[in-house]
Tab-separated table of C-alpha atoms and ligand atoms in Angstrom:
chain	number	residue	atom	x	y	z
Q	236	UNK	CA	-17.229	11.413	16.959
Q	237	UNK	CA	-16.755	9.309	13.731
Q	238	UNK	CA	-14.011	6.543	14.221
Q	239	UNK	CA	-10.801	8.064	12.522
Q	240	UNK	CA	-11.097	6.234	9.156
Q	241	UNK	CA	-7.762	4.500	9.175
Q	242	UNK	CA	-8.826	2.657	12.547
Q	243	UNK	CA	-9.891	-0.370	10.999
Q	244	UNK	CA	-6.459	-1.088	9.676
Q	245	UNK	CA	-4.318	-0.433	12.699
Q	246	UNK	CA	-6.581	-2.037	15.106
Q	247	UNK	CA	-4.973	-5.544	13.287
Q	248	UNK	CA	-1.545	-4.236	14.220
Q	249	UNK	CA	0.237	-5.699	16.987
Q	250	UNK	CA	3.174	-4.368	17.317
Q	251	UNK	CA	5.322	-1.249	15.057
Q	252	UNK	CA	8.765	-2.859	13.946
Q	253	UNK	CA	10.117	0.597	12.503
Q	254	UNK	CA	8.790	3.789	12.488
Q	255	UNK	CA	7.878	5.841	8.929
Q	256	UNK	CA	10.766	8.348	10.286
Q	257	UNK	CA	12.865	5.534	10.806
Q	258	UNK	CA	12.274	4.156	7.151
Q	259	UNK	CA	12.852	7.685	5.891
Q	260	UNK	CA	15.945	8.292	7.669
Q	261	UNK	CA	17.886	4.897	6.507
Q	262	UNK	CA	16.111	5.065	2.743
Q	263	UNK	CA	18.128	8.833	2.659
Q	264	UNK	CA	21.395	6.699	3.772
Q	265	UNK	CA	21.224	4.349	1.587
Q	266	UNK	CA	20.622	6.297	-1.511
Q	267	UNK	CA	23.704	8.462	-0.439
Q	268	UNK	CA	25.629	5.182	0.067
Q	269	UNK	CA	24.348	3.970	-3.795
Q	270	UNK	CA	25.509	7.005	-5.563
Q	271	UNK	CA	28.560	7.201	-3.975
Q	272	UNK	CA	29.549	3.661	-4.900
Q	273	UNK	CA	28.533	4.451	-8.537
Q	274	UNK	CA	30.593	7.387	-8.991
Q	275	UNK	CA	33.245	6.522	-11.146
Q	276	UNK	CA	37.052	7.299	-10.310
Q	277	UNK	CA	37.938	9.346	-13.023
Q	278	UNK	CA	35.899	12.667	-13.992
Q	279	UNK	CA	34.086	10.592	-16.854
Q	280	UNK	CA	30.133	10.867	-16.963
Q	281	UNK	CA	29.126	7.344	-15.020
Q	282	UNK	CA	26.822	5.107	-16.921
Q	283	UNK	CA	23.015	5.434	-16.054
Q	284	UNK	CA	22.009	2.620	-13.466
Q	285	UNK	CA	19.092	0.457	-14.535
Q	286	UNK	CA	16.660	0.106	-11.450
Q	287	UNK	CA	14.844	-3.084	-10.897
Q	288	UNK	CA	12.206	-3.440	-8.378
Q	289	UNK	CA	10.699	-6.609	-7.526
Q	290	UNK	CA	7.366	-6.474	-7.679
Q	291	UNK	CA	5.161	-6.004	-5.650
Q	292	UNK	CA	6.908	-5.725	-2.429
Q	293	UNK	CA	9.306	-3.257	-3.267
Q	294	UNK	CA	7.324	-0.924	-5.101
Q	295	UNK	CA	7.232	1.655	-2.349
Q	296	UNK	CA	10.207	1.206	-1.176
Q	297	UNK	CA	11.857	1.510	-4.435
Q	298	UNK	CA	9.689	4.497	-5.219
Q	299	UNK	CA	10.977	6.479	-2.148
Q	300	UNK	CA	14.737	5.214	-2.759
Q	301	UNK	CA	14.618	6.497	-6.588
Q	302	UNK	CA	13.172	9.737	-5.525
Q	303	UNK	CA	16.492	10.201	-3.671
Q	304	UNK	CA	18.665	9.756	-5.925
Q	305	UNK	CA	19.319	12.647	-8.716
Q	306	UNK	CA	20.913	11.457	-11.364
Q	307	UNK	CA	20.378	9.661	-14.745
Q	308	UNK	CA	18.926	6.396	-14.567
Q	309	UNK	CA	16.467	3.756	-15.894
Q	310	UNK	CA	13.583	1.420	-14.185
Q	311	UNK	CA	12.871	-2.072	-15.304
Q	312	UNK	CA	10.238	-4.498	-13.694
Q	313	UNK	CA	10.091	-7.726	-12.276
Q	314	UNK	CA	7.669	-9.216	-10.577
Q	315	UNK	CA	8.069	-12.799	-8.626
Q	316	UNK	CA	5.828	-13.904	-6.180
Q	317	UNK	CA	6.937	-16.496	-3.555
Q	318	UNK	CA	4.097	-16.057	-0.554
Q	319	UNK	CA	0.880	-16.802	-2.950
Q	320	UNK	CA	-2.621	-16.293	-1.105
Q	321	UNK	CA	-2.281	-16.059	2.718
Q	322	UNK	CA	0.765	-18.374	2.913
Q	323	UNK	CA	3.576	-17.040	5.576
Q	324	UNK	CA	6.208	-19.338	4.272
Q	325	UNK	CA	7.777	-19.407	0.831
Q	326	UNK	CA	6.322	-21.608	-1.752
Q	327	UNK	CA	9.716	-21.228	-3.583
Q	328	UNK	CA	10.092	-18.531	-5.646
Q	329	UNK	CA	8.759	-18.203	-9.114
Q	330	UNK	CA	9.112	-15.875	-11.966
Q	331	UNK	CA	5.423	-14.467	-12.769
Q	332	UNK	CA	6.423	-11.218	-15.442
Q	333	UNK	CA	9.635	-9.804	-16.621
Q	334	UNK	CA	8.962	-6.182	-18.105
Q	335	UNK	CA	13.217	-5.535	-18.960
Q	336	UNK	CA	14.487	-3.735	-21.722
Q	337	UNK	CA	18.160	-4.576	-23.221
Q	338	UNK	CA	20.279	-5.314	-20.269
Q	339	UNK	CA	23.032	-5.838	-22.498
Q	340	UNK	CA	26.352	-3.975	-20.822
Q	341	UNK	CA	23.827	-2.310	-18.123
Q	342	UNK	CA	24.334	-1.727	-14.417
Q	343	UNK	CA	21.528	-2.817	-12.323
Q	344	UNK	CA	20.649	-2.187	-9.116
Q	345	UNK	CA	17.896	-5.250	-8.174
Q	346	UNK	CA	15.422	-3.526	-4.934
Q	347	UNK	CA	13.705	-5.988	-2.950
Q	348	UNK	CA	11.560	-5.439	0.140
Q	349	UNK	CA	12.801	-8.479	2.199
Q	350	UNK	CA	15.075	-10.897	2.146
Q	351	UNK	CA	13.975	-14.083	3.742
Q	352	UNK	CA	14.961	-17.544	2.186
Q	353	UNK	CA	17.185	-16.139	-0.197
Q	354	UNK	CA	15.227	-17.574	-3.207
Q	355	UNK	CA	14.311	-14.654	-4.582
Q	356	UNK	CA	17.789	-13.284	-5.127
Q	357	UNK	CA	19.035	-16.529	-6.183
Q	358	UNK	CA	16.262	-17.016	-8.926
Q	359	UNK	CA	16.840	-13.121	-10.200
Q	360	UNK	CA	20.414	-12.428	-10.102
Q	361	UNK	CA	21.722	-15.050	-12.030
Q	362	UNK	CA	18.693	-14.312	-14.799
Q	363	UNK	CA	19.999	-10.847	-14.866
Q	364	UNK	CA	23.346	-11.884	-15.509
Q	365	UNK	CA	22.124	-14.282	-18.336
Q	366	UNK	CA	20.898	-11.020	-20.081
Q	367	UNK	CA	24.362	-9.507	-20.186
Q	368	UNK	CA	24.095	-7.116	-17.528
Q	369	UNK	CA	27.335	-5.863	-16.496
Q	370	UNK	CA	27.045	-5.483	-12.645
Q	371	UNK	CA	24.395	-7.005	-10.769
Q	372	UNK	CA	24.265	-4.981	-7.190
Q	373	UNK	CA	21.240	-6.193	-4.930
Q	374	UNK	CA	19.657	-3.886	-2.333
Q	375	UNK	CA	16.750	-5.005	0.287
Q	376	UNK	CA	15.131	-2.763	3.045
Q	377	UNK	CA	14.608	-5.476	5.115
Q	378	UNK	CA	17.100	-8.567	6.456
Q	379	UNK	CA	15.579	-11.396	8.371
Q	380	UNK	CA	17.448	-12.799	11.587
Q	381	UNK	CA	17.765	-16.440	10.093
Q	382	UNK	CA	20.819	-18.278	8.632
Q	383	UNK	CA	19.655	-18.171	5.099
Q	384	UNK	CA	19.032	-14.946	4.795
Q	385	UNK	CA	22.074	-14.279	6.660
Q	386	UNK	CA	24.277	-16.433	3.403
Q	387	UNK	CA	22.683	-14.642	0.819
Q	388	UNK	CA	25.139	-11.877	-1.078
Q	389	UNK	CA	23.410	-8.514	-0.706
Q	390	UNK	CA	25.071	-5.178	-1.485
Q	391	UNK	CA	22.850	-3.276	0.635
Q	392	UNK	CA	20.472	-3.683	3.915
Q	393	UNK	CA	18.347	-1.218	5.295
Q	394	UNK	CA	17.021	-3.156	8.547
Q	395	UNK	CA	17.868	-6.932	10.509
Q	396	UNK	CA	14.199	-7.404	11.872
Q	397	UNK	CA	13.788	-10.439	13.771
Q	398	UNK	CA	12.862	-13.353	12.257
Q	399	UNK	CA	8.566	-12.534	12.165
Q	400	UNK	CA	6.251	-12.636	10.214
Q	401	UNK	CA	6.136	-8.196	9.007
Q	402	UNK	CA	3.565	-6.785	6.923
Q	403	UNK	CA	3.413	-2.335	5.588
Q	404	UNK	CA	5.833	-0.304	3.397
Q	405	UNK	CA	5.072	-2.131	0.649
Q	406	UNK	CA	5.173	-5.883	2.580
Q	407	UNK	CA	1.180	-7.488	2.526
Q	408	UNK	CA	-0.594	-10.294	4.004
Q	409	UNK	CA	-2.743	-12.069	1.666
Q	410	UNK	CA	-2.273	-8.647	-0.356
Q	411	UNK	CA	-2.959	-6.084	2.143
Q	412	UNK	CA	-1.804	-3.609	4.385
Q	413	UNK	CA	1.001	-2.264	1.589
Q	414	UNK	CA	0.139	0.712	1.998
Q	415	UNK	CA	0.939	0.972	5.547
Q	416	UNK	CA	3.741	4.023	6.322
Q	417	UNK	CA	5.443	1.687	8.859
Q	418	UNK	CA	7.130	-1.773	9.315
Q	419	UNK	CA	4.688	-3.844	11.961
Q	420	UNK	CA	3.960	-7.198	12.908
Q	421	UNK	CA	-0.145	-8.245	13.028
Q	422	UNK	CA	-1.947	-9.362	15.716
Q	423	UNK	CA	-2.490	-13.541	15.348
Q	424	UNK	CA	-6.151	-13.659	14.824
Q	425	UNK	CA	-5.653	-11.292	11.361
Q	426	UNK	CA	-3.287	-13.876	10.477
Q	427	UNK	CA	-5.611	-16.721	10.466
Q	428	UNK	CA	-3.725	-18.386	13.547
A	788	IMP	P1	12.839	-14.906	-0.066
A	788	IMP	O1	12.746	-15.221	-1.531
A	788	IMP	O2	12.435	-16.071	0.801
A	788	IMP	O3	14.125	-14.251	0.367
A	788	IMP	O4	11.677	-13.901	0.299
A	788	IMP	C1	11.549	-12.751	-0.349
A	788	IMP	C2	10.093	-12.454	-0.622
A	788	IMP	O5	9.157	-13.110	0.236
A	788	IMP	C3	9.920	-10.981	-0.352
A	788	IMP	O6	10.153	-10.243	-1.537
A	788	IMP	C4	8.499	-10.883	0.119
A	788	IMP	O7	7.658	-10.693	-1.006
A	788	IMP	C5	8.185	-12.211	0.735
A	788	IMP	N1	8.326	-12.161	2.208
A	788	IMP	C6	9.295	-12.707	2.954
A	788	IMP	N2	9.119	-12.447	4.271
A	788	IMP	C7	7.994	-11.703	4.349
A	788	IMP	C8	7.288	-11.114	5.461
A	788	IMP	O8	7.665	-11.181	6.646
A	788	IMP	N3	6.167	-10.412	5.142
A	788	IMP	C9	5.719	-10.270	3.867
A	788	IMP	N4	6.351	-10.799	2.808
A	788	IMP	C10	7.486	-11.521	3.044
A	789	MG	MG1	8.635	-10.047	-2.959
């Protein structure tokens, strides 16, 4: 029998943090939760929300969330980096491509895969606000178990994970394993330790 062909990437898991049905249940929630807070009091047509992943963590993640969520709306890009190469601590983080229309008057909606340090948020949400964006409402799948991440304002959290290193759903190591359905931690020797 041929090894199954996706062997060689979960032989470096150690263990699964949250399942793919997991992810999918809470990524339904959360949409719900979104449009419901958006819906406007009165009758009126609400204003399309602009959607801003940060890439390229929450590309997936983002991608799954939109898909839930019927209405009207726009995507912008970011993309910051803060891990570069096969770091597992933040190297601060830093701005590397803005692709944003207007924001001028706009509702956004900022989608982020993790949130870790805090930096990321703190860098982005304040530029938004420079651009005239109305609202700024932030929204991460994931919340690590440390105090920083704990301070940091966030509308909306789809996980607390313990404070580990995770990688899948969009998360990499050195740039891989994205593409992974499900949140897991790897085993030490992938990780260079
Ligand atoms: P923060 O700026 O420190 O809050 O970290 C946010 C960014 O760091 C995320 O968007 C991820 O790209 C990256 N990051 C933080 N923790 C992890 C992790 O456990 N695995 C992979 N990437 C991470
Ligand atoms: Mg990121």
């Amino acid at each position: 029998m041929p090894a199954r062909y996706d062997e060689p990437m979960n032989r470096d898991i150690q263990r699964v943090v949250i399942t793919h049905r997991q992810i999918a249940r809470r990524v339904d929630e959360l949409a719900r939760q979104i449009l419901a807070d958006h819906r406007p009091a009165t009758a009126a047509q609400p204003a399309p929300i602009t959607i801003i992943p940060i890439l390229t963590g929450a590309m997936i993640f983002c991608a799954d969330l939109i898909r839930r969520m019927p209405v009207v709306l726009r995507i912008e890009l970011l993309t910051v980096s803060s891990y570069p190469g096969d770091s597992q601590k933040s190297q601060g983080a830093k701005l590397l491509a803005a692709h944003v229309g207007d924001l001028q008057g706009r509702h956004v909606l900022l989608v982020d895969d993790i949130l870790d340090s805090g930096g990321t948020l703190r860098l982005v949400v304040p530029k938004l606000r420079e651009l005239g964006a109305a609202s700024v409402k932030t929204c991460v799948l994931l919340r690590k178990d440390r105090a920083s991440a704990r301070q940091t304002p966030v509308d909306y959290v789809g996980f607390d994970i313990p404070d580990e290193f995770v990688v899948g759903y969009g998360l990499d190591y050195n740039h891989l394993y994205r593409n992974l359905p499900r949140i897991v931690t790897l085993k030490s020797h992938v990780m260079g330790a």
